[in-house]
Short mmCIF file of C-alpha atoms in Angstrom, two decimals:
data_model
loop_
_atom_site.label_atom_id
_atom_site.label_comp_id
_atom_site.label_asym_id
_atom_site.label_seq_id
_atom_site.Cartn_x
_atom_site.Cartn_y
_atom_site.Cartn_z
CA UNK A 289 185.13 107.24 113.99
CA UNK A 290 187.22 110.38 115.22
CA UNK A 291 186.32 108.53 118.71
CA UNK A 292 188.91 105.82 118.12
CA UNK A 293 191.70 107.84 118.25
CA UNK A 294 191.06 109.20 121.55
CA UNK A 295 194.10 108.42 123.79
CA UNK A 296 196.24 109.39 121.24
CA UNK A 297 197.33 112.83 121.69
CA UNK A 298 196.29 116.18 122.90
CA UNK A 299 195.87 119.28 120.74
CA UNK A 300 196.85 123.58 122.43
CA UNK A 301 196.34 126.86 121.99
CA UNK A 302 199.44 128.98 121.31
CA UNK A 303 199.42 132.51 120.57
CA UNK A 304 201.51 133.05 118.02
CA UNK A 305 201.61 133.15 114.34
CA UNK A 306 201.64 129.93 112.30
CA UNK A 307 204.82 131.64 110.74
CA UNK A 308 207.16 131.87 113.73
CA UNK A 309 204.89 128.67 115.71
CA UNK A 310 206.54 126.57 112.67
CA UNK A 311 209.23 128.28 113.07
CA UNK A 312 209.89 127.19 116.53
CA UNK A 313 208.58 123.69 115.52
CA UNK A 314 211.67 123.27 112.80
CA UNK A 315 214.07 125.20 115.26
CA UNK A 316 213.25 123.16 118.33
CA UNK A 317 212.97 120.16 115.95
CA UNK A 318 210.02 118.98 117.60
CA UNK A 319 208.20 115.88 116.27
CA UNK A 320 204.91 114.16 115.98
CA UNK A 321 203.58 118.42 116.75
CA UNK A 322 201.63 120.27 113.84
CA UNK A 323 200.04 123.52 113.56
CA UNK A 324 195.85 122.14 113.43
CA UNK A 325 194.88 125.61 113.20
CA UNK A 326 195.67 129.11 112.01
CA UNK A 327 192.50 131.05 114.11
CA UNK A 328 194.09 134.50 113.69
CA UNK A 329 196.95 136.80 113.38
CA UNK A 330 198.59 135.43 116.35
CA UNK A 331 196.85 132.19 117.51
CA UNK A 332 197.24 128.97 116.79
CA UNK A 333 195.92 125.65 117.75
CA UNK A 334 198.93 122.36 117.46
CA UNK A 335 198.41 118.83 117.55
CA UNK A 336 199.90 115.62 118.49
CA UNK A 337 201.72 113.32 121.37
CA UNK A 338 201.16 114.96 124.35
CA UNK A 339 205.26 114.82 125.24
CA UNK A 340 205.87 117.62 122.06
CA UNK A 341 203.50 119.40 123.56
CA UNK A 342 204.58 119.73 127.24
CA UNK A 343 208.02 120.27 126.27
CA UNK A 344 206.69 123.13 124.48
CA UNK A 345 204.47 124.21 126.88
CA UNK A 346 207.93 124.33 129.14
CA UNK A 347 209.52 126.72 126.40
CA UNK A 348 206.78 129.05 126.11
CA UNK A 349 206.25 129.23 129.59
CA UNK A 350 210.23 130.30 130.13
CA UNK A 351 209.15 133.08 126.89
CA UNK A 352 206.15 134.43 128.25
CA UNK A 353 204.29 132.51 125.18
CA UNK A 354 200.74 131.88 126.03
CA UNK A 355 200.33 128.01 125.93
CA UNK A 356 197.22 125.86 127.45
CA UNK A 357 196.47 123.03 127.07
CA UNK A 358 193.01 121.70 125.95
CA UNK A 359 190.63 119.54 127.49
CA UNK A 360 190.31 116.78 124.53
CA UNK A 361 191.74 113.85 124.48
CA UNK A 362 192.48 113.96 120.55
CA UNK A 363 194.94 115.27 118.21
CA UNK A 364 192.46 116.42 115.52
CA UNK A 365 194.27 118.17 112.47
CA UNK A 366 197.24 115.42 112.91
CA UNK A 367 198.86 112.66 111.34
CA UNK A 368 197.59 110.56 114.59
CA UNK A 369 194.10 111.07 112.17
CA UNK A 370 195.12 108.92 109.74
CA UNK A 371 194.47 105.78 111.48
CA UNK A 372 191.15 105.50 110.97
CA UNK A 373 191.26 107.69 108.03
CA UNK A 374 189.17 104.57 105.24
CA UNK A 375 187.21 102.85 107.89
CA UNK A 376 186.26 107.75 108.04
CA UNK A 377 185.47 107.59 104.22
CA UNK A 378 184.15 103.64 104.36
CA UNK A 379 180.92 105.49 106.40
CA UNK A 380 180.49 108.90 104.34
CA UNK A 381 180.50 106.95 100.82
CA UNK A 382 176.27 107.60 100.62
CA UNK A 383 176.76 111.10 101.42
CA UNK A 384 175.00 113.53 99.32
CA UNK A 385 176.14 116.54 97.54
CA UNK A 386 173.93 119.82 96.79
CA UNK A 387 174.70 123.35 95.69
CA UNK A 388 174.33 126.04 98.42
CA UNK A 389 173.75 129.00 95.60
CA UNK A 390 170.96 130.40 97.83
CA UNK A 391 173.74 130.90 100.75
CA UNK A 392 177.32 131.74 101.53
CA UNK A 393 179.49 128.65 102.17
CA UNK A 394 183.09 129.78 103.22
CA UNK A 395 184.88 126.78 104.04
CA UNK A 396 187.94 126.57 107.21
CA UNK A 397 189.02 123.78 104.94
CA UNK A 398 189.91 125.21 101.78
CA UNK A 399 190.12 129.05 103.27
CA UNK A 400 187.43 130.56 100.68
CA UNK A 401 184.48 129.81 99.31
CA UNK A 402 182.56 126.67 97.64
CA UNK A 403 179.52 125.38 96.20
CA UNK A 404 178.03 122.43 98.53
CA UNK A 405 178.70 120.48 95.88
CA UNK A 406 182.10 120.45 96.62
CA UNK A 407 181.90 118.78 99.48
CA UNK A 408 182.20 115.64 98.73
CA UNK A 409 184.19 112.62 100.70
CA UNK A 410 187.56 113.56 100.78
CA UNK A 411 186.03 117.39 101.88
CA UNK A 412 185.34 115.61 104.65
CA UNK A 413 189.13 113.44 105.50
CA UNK A 414 190.56 116.79 104.77
CA UNK A 415 188.09 118.67 107.54
CA UNK A 416 189.03 116.14 110.19
CA UNK A 417 192.80 115.86 108.94
CA UNK A 418 194.07 119.02 107.54
CA UNK A 419 195.06 122.09 109.38
CA UNK A 420 191.55 124.48 109.95
CA UNK A 421 192.31 127.52 108.01
CA UNK A 422 189.78 130.26 110.01
CA UNK A 423 192.40 133.33 109.85
CA UNK A 424 192.17 132.23 106.03
CA UNK A 425 188.52 131.55 106.11
CA UNK A 426 187.50 134.88 107.79
CA UNK A 427 189.10 137.00 104.66
CA UNK A 428 186.65 136.05 102.10
CA UNK A 429 184.16 136.53 104.06
CA UNK A 430 185.04 140.14 105.07
CA UNK A 431 185.38 141.11 101.70
CA UNK A 432 181.92 140.64 101.10
CA UNK A 433 181.11 143.07 103.74
CA UNK A 434 179.95 140.69 106.55
CA UNK A 435 180.94 142.44 109.87
CA UNK A 436 178.58 140.72 112.24
CA UNK A 437 179.40 136.95 113.37
CA UNK A 438 177.99 134.94 115.62
CA UNK A 439 179.47 132.00 117.47
CA UNK A 440 177.64 129.03 118.40
CA UNK A 441 179.74 127.00 120.17
CA UNK A 442 179.64 125.70 124.18
CA UNK A 443 182.65 127.24 124.65
CA UNK A 444 183.44 131.36 122.93
CA UNK A 445 186.67 131.42 121.75
CA UNK A 446 186.17 132.24 118.31
CA UNK A 447 184.85 135.44 119.60
CA UNK A 448 188.13 136.63 120.49
CA UNK A 449 189.52 135.59 117.28
CA UNK A 450 187.08 136.93 115.26
CA UNK A 451 188.07 140.64 116.66
CA UNK A 452 191.18 140.47 116.57
CA UNK A 453 191.29 139.04 112.50
CA UNK A 454 188.96 142.80 111.99
CA UNK A 455 190.81 144.61 114.05
CA UNK A 456 193.70 144.03 111.77
CA UNK A 457 191.78 144.21 108.53
CA UNK A 458 191.43 147.73 110.36
CA UNK A 459 186.75 146.74 110.38
CA UNK A 460 184.40 147.64 112.68
CA UNK A 461 182.33 144.91 113.44
CA UNK A 462 180.23 142.71 116.22
CA UNK A 463 180.86 139.15 116.96
#
């Protein structure tokens, strides 16, 4: 379903806090670009129109702020996903919900612990459309005593974010 939005926008990683990034977007009146992910205390992902992202990239370069366009031809977690909402919902109508009582499920959609019964169609749409709350989701895990994190992905970018979150909390951990 999300493949239907290919070519409509892009994403970028930026070395700023969510608060500073939002202030920058508001101050510069950059339309069509949203915070798509709050990854760590000083790292966000943006999503939206390539023209707006390029404008921000020029400003970031001038100010010495880390900015990298991601090699994605999509604008996940932004308004550019909205045209596929109904198709997405239609595809998930038969989703089967079950409890996750025997394990912890920490959601980067809500930033907190959830039971599997909460993972309905609305939840999965929010997973596509709303910002990823990775920083916030690590909090409950750290509060529960989690100190070892394993990243399974083609690009191990989350390791840096996890380390930054642990350091800010004054915790030792392994990634």
